XYZ file of C-alpha atoms in Angstrom:
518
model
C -33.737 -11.909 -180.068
C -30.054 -13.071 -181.427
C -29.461 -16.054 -182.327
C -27.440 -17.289 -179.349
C -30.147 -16.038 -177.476
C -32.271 -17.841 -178.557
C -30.727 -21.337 -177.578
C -31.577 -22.118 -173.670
C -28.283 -20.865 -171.298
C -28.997 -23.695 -168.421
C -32.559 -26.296 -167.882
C -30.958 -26.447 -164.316
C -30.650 -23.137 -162.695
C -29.151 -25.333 -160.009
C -26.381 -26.887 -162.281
C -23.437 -24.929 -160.672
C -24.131 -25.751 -157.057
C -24.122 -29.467 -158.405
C -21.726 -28.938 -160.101
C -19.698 -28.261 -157.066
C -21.280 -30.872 -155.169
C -19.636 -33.346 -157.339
C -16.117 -32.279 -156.846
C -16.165 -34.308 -153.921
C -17.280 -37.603 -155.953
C -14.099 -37.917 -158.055
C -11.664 -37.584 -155.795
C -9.778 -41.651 -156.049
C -12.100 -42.261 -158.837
C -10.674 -44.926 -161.316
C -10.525 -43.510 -164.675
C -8.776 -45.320 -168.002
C -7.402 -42.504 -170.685
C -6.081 -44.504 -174.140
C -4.884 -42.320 -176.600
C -1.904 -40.365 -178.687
C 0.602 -38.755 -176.326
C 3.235 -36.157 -176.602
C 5.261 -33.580 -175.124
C 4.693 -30.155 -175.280
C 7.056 -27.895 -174.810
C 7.280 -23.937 -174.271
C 10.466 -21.225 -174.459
C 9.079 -18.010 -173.337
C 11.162 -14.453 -173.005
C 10.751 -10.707 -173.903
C 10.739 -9.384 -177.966
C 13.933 -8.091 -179.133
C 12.670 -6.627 -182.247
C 13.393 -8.300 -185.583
C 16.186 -10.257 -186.846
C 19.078 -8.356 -189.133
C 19.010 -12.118 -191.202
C 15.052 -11.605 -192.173
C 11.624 -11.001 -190.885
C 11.447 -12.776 -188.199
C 11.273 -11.584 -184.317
C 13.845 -12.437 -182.206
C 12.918 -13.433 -178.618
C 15.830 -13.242 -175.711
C 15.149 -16.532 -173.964
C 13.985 -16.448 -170.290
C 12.518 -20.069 -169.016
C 11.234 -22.885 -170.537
C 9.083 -25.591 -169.602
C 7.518 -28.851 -170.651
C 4.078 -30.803 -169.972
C 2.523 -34.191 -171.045
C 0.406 -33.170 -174.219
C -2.270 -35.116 -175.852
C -3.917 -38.112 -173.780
C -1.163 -37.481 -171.823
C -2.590 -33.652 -170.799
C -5.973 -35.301 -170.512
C -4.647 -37.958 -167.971
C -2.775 -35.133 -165.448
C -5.875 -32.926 -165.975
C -7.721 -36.037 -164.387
C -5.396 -36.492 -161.560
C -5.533 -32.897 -160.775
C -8.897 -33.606 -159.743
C -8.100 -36.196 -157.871
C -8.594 -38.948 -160.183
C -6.622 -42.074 -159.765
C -5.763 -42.506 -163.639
C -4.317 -44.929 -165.573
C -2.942 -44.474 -168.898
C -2.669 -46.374 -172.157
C -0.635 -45.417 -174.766
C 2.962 -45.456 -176.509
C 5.858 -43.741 -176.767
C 9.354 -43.791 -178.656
C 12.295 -44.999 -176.886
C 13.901 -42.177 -176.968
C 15.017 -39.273 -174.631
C 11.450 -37.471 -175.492
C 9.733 -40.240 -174.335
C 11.950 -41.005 -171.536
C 10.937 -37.106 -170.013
C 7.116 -37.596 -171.051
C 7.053 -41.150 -168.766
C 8.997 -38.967 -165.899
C 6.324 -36.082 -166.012
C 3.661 -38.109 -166.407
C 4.454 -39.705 -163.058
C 5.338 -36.868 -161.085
C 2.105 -36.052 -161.923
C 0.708 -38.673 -160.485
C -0.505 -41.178 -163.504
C -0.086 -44.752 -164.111
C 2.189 -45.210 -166.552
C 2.357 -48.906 -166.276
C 0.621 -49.212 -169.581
C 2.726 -46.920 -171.332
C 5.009 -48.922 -173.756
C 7.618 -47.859 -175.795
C 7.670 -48.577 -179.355
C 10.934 -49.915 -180.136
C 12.328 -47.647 -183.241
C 9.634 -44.525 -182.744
C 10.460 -41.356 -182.308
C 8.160 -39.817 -179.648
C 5.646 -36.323 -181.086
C 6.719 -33.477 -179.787
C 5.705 -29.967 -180.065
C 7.624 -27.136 -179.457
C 6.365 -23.556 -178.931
C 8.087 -20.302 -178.949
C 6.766 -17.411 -177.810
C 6.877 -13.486 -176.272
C 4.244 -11.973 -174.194
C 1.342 -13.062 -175.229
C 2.278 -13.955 -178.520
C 3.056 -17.460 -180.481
C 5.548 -17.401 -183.365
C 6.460 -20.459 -183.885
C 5.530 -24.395 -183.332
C 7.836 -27.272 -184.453
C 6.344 -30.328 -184.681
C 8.362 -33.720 -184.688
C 8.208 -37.667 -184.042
C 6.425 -40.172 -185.845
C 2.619 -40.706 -186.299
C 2.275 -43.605 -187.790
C 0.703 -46.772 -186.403
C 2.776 -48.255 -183.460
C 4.718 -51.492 -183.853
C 3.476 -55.124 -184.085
C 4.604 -55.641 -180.299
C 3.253 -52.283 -179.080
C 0.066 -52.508 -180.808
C -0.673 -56.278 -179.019
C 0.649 -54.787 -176.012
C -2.342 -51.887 -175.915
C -4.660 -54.797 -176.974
C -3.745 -57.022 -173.805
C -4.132 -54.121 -171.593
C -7.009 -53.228 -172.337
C -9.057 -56.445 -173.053
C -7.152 -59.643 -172.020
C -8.829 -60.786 -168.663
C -7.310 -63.417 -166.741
C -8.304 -64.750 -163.703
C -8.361 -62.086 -160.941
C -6.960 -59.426 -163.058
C -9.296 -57.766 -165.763
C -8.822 -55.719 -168.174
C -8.378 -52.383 -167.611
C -11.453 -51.165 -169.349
C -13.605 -52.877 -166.783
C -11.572 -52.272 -163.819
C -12.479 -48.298 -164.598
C -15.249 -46.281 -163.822
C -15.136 -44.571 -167.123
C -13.131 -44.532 -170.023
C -11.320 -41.393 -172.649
C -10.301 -41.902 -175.744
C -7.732 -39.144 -177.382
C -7.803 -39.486 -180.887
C -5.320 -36.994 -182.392
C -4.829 -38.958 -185.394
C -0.571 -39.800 -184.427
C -1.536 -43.920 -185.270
C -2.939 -45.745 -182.131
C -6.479 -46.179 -183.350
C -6.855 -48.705 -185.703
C -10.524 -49.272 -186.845
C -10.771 -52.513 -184.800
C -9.052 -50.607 -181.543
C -11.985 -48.087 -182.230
C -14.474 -51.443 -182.125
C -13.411 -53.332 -179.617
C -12.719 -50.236 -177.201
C -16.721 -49.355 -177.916
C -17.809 -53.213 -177.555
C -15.737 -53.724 -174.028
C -17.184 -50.250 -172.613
C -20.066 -51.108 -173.163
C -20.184 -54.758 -171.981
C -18.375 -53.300 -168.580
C -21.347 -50.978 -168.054
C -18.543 -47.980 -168.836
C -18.889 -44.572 -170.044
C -16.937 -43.761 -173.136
C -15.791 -40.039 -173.757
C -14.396 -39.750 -177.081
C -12.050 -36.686 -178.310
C -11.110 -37.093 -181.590
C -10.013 -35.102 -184.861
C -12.195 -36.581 -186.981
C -15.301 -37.969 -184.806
C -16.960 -39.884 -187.696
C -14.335 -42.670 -187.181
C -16.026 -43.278 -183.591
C -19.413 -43.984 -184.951
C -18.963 -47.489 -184.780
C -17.903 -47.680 -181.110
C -21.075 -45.890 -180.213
C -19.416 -43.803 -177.864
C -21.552 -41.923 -174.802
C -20.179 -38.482 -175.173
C -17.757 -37.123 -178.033
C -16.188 -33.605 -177.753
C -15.814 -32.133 -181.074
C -14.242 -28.795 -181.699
C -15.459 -25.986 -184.272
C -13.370 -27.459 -187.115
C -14.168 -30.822 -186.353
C -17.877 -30.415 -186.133
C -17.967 -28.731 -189.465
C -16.854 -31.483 -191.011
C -20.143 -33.441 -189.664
C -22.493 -30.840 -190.786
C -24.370 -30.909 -194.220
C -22.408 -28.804 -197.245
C -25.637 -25.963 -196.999
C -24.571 -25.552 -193.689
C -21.046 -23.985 -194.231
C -22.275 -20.212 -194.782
C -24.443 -20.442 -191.735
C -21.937 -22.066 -189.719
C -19.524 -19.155 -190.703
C -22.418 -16.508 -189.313
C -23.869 -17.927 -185.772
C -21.957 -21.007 -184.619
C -23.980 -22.274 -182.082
C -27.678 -21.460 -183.347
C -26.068 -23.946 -186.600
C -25.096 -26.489 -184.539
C -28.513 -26.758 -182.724
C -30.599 -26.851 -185.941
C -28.675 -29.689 -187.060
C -28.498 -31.461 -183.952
C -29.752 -34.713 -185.677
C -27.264 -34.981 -188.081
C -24.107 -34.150 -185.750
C -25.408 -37.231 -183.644
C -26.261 -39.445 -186.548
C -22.747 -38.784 -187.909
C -21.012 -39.324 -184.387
C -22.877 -42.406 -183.366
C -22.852 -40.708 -179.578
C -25.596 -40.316 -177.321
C -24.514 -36.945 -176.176
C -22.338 -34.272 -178.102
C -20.170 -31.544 -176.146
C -19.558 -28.981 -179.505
C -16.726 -26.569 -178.002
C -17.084 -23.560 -179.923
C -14.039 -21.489 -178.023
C -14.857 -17.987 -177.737
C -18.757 -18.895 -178.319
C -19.024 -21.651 -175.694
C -19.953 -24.643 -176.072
C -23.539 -26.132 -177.355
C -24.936 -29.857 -175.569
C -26.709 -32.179 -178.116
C -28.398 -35.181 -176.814
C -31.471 -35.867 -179.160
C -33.695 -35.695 -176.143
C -34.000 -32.186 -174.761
C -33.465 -28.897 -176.411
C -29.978 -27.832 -177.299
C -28.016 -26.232 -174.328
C -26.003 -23.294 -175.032
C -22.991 -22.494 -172.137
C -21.702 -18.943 -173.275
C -17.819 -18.263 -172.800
C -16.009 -15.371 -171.302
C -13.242 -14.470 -173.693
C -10.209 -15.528 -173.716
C -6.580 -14.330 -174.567
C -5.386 -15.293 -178.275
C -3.091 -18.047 -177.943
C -3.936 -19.452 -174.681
C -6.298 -22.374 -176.168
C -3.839 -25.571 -175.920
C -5.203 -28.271 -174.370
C -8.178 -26.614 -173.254
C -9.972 -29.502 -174.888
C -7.636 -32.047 -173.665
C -9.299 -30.531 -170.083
C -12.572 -30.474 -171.301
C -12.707 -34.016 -171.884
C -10.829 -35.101 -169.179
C -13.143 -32.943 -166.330
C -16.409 -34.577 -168.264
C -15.208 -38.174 -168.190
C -14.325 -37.865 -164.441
C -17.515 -36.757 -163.835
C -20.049 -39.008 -165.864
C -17.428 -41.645 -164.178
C -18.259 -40.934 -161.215
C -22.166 -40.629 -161.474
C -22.543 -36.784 -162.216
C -25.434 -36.011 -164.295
C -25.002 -34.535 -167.529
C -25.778 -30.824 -167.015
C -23.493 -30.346 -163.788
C -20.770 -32.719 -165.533
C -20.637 -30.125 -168.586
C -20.492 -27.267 -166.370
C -17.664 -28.944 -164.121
C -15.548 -29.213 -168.143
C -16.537 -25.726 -169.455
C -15.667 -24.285 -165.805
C -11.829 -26.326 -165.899
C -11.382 -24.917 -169.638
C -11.952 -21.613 -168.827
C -9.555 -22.270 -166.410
C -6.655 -23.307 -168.564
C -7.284 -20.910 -171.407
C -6.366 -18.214 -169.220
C -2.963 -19.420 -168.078
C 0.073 -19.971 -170.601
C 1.520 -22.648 -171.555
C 0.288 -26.487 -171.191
C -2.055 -25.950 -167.446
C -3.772 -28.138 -165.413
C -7.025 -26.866 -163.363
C -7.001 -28.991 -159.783
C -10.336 -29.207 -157.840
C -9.388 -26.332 -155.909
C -9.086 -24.077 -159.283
C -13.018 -25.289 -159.946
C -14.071 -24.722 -156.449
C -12.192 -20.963 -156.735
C -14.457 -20.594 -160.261
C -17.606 -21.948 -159.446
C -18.055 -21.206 -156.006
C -19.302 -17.778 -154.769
C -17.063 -14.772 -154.348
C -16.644 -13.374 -151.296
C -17.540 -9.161 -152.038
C -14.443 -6.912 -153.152
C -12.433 -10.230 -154.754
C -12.817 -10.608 -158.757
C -12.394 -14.270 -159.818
C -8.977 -15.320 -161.168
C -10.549 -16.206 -165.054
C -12.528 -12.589 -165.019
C -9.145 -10.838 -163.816
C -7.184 -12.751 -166.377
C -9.094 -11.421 -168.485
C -8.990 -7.567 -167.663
C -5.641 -8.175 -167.570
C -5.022 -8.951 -170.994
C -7.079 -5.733 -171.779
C -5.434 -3.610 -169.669
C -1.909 -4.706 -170.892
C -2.742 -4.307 -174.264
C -3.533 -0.582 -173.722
C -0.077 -0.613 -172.001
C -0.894 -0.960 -168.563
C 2.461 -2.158 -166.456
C 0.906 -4.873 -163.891
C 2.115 -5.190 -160.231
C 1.184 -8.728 -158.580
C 1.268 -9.156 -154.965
C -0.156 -11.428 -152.086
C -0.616 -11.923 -148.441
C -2.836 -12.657 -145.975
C -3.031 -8.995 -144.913
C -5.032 -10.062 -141.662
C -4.906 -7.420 -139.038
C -4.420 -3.936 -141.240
C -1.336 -2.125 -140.202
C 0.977 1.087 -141.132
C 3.237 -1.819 -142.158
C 0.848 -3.389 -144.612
C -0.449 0.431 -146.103
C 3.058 1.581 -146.757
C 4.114 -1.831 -148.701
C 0.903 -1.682 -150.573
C 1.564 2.225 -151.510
C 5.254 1.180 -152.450
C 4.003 -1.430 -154.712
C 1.287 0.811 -156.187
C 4.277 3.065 -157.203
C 5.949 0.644 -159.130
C 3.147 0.258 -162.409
C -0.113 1.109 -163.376
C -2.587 -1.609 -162.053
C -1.922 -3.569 -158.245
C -3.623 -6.765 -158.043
C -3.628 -8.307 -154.437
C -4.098 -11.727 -153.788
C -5.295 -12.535 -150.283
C -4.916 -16.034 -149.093
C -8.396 -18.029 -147.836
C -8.715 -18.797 -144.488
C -7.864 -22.244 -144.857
C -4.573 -21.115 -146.655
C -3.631 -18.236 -144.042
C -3.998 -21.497 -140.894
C -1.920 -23.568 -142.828
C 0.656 -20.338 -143.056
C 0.185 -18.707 -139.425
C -1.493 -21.351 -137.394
C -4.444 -22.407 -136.306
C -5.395 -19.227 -134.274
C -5.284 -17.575 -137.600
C -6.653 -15.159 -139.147
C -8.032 -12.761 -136.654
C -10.804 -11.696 -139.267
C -12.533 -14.038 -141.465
C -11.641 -13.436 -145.405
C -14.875 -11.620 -145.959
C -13.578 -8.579 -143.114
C -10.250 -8.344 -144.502
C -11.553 -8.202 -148.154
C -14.019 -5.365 -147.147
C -10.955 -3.338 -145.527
C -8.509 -3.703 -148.484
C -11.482 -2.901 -151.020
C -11.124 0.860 -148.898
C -7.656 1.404 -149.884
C -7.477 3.753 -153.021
C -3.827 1.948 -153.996
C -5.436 -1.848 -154.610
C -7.347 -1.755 -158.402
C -7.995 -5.502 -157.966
C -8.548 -8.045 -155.230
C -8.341 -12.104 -155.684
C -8.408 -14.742 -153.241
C -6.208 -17.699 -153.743
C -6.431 -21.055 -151.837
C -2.843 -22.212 -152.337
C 0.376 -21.993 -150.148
C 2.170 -20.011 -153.076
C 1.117 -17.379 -155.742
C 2.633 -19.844 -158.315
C -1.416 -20.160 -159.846
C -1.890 -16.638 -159.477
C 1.521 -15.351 -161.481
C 0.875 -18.112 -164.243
C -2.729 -16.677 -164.940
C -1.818 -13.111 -164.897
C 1.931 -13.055 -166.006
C 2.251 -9.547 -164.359
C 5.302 -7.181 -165.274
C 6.347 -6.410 -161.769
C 6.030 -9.036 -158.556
C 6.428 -7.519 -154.817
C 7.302 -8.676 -151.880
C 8.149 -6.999 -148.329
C 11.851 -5.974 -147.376
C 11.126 -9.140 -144.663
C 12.149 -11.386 -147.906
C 14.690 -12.493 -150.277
C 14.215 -14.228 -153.461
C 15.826 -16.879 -151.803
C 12.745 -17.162 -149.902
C 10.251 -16.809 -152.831
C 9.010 -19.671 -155.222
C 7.365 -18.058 -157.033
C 10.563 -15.892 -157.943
C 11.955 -18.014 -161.285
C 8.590 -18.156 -162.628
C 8.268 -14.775 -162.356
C 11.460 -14.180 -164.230
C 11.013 -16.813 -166.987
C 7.813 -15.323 -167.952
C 9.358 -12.216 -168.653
C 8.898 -10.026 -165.595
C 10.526 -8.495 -162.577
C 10.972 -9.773 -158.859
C 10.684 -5.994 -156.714
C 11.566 -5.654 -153.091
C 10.043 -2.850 -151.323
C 11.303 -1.255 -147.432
C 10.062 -3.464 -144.421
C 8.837 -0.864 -142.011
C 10.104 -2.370 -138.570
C 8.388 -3.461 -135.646
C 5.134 -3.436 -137.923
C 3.960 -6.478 -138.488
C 0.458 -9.071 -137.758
C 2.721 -11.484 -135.644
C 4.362 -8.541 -133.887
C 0.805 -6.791 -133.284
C -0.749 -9.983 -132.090
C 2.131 -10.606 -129.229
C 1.787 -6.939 -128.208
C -1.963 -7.310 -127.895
C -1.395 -10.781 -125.849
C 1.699 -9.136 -123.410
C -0.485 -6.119 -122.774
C 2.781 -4.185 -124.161
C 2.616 -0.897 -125.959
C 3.697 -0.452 -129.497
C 7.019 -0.052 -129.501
C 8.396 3.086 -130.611
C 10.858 4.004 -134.315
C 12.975 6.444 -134.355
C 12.495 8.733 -137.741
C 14.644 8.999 -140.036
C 16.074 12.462 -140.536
């Protein structure tokens, strides 16, 4: 038996299913995230080889983008699930922090506690990158402790209460704490933040860089990564660590929570999973499937953010892990700064319908097969009632790489598209009649109106569409091209289409008929 092995995989062979169960539970859920912000921001485009002025590749710019990092990633990762969130925090008053406060709200998150710090320049990380490949990050802003006004402005936010209008850490259902050591967190923030949780009856998820500064606050759960739990483990642990990460962690279980001060202990261990510590049962190993180099910000941002929302909103421990490690594997897969909405989790955890691959597994081939030089074709519809139409686009896309991935839209996304006499056959029918077609290597089902989720998790070389459309028509089009790869038309066969099939059926007409071309 190995030594990952030999750690228990699950006590609750029922944990996914309740897991899933408690999606439903955090939908408007209240949920308080204090912490460091910053933005994060991304230039992607193709290699152009090295420069002529030294060693260093040159990448021909094709999109860019930008995302609330930190607390701030933890906070839209909450509201993706549905989470109404509040957040505490500061920012410079600057144009940095000016475009972190907009994206923050689009995203739907309070900022009405974020203050800006007169004189501060905002963090902000910049990341440039080809394929699948980071060269460079630039880091800038200030991290030192915020400003005599900002820092009492936190303080009354959080713990003032006057009458008929509490703080905010008992007006929440549960509270994060982001710790990424850029100043907020004074050692009495850390105190009092501990002290008013738990006078309010409120969990406290802590993720911090260096957990032993949360020992006083006695926080419920912290989420320490691989670097940061080896600096809680005994020096005659190093060597062991370095061999098998998670059978370490569980013999020294004791002394991780000792130094921590937590009740429970979520060690993320990236490409080994993560390992649950809570000095009561056994330790719980949750294995990970691989991931693609890279592809690991704010994964634990998510992590966090997934398990507060859940312990907030009474999810027991085991399904409340499973919800985080299911919304990390989620974001590790797609580039960039991602969020993973309830639907992503339902799409991971739930069951898959036979012929479809889930989108984290596929992700992952994907970065396999492209490494061996595959050229991937992406495409999507909701390919309801098979036609010559439908076999000669897929054949035409087939032509244009090495691996065709089809994404098929649910049932629930092809009503909101066609109407609600739509589809004809249920997902499960058309799945089993596209899994017959030699040209289709991989089938996924997607829940959304647009491929946009699909495309950012697979980044594939060539996108397709039917002669029917112009990129006018597509969203999914710029995204497409700013992460490198091609928008491809291929011919519309007339006359052959679902819609046109369907009216022919209801008229009692006969197929109309196409002249060949000589």
């Amino acid at each position: 038996m190995n030594a990952v092995s030999a750690l228990p995989a699950t006590r609750d062979p029922f944990a996914r299913r309740d897991a899933l169960d408690a999606l439903a539970s955090l939908d408007a859920l209240d949920l308080l995230v204090v912490g460091d912000v910053m933005l994060d921001s991304w230039v992607w485009g193709p290699p152009r080889g090295l420069s002529r002025e030294g060693p260093v590749p040159v990448v021909a710019v094709a999109g860019r983008s930008e995302a609330p990092g930190g607390a701030g990633n933890a906070a839209v990762a909450a509201a993706g699930l549905g989470a109404r969130v509040r957040l505490v925090a500061t920012v410079g008053d600057d144009q940095d922090g000016a475009r972190l406060r907009e994206l923050l709200n689009d995203a739907g998150v309070d900022t009405a506690a974020v203050l800006d710090d007169h004189g501060r320049r905002t963090v902000h990380k910049q990341r440039i990158c080809s394929g699948e490949h980071l060269h460079l990050r630039i880091d800038s802003g200030d991290e030192a402790p915020p400003g005599r006004a900002a820092g009492a402005g936190i303080s009354s936010r959080l713990f003032d209460a006057a009458a008929r209008a509490p703080g905010l850490v008992s007006s929440s259902a549960a509270v994060l704490a982001c710790d990424y050591g850029t100043g907020l967190f004074s050692p009495d923030l850390v105190r009092r933040l501990g002290s008013a949780a738990r006078s309010a009856g409120r969990p406290l998820v802590v993720d911090a860089h260096e957990p032993r500064r949360w020992a006083p606050a006695r926080p419920d759960i912290v989420t320490p990564n691989a670097a940061e739990t080896s600096s809680l483990l005994p020096p005659d642990a190093a060597g062991p660590f370095l061999a098998d990460r998670p059978r370490t962690v569980a013999a020294h279980a004791e002394a991780i929570l000792n130094a921590t001060g937590a009740r429970v202990v979520v060690v993320t261990l990236d490409r080994d999973g993560l390992v649950v510590l809570d000095g009561e049962h056994l330790p719980l190993h949750l294995p990970a499937e691989p991931a693609p180099d890279g592809h690991t910000a704010g994964a634990g941002d998510t992590l966090a953010a997934t398990l507060a929302t859940a312990v907030g909103g009474g999810t027991a421990l085991e399904p409340a892990v499973t919800l985080a490690a299911a919304a990390a594997s989620v974001v590790v897969r797609r580039p960039g700064t991602s969020v993973c909405t309830a639907a992503d989790l339902r799409a991971c955890l739930g069951p898959k319908p036979p012929g479809a691959i889930g989108l984290p597994a596929l992700a992952e081939q994907v970065h396999t097969e492209r490494r061996r030089g595959s050229r991937i074709v992406l495409t999507n519809g909701c390919f309801d009632v098979l036609h010559r139409g439908h076999i000669a686009y897929l054949s035409a896309a087939r032509a244009l790489g090495d691996i065709l991935i089809v994404g098929v839209n649910s049932d629930a996304g092809v009503r909101r598209l066609k109407g609600p006499e739509r589809p004809v056959n249920a997902l499960e029918d058309r799945l089993a009649v596209l899994t017959a077609l030699t040209d289709i290597d991989h089938l996924v089902v997607f829940d959304e109106d647009t491929a946009t989720g699909l495309i950012t998790a697979l980044r594939p070389d060539v996108y397709v569409k039917g002669g029917d459309y112009t990129e006018a028509m597509l969203p999914e089009a710029a995204l497409v091209r700013a992460q490198g790869g091609q928008v491809r038309f291929v011919d519309y066969v007339p006359d052959h289409s679902t819609s046109g099939l369907l009216e022919r059926i209801r008229g009692g007409r006969p197929p109309a008929l196409t002249r060949r071309r000589p």
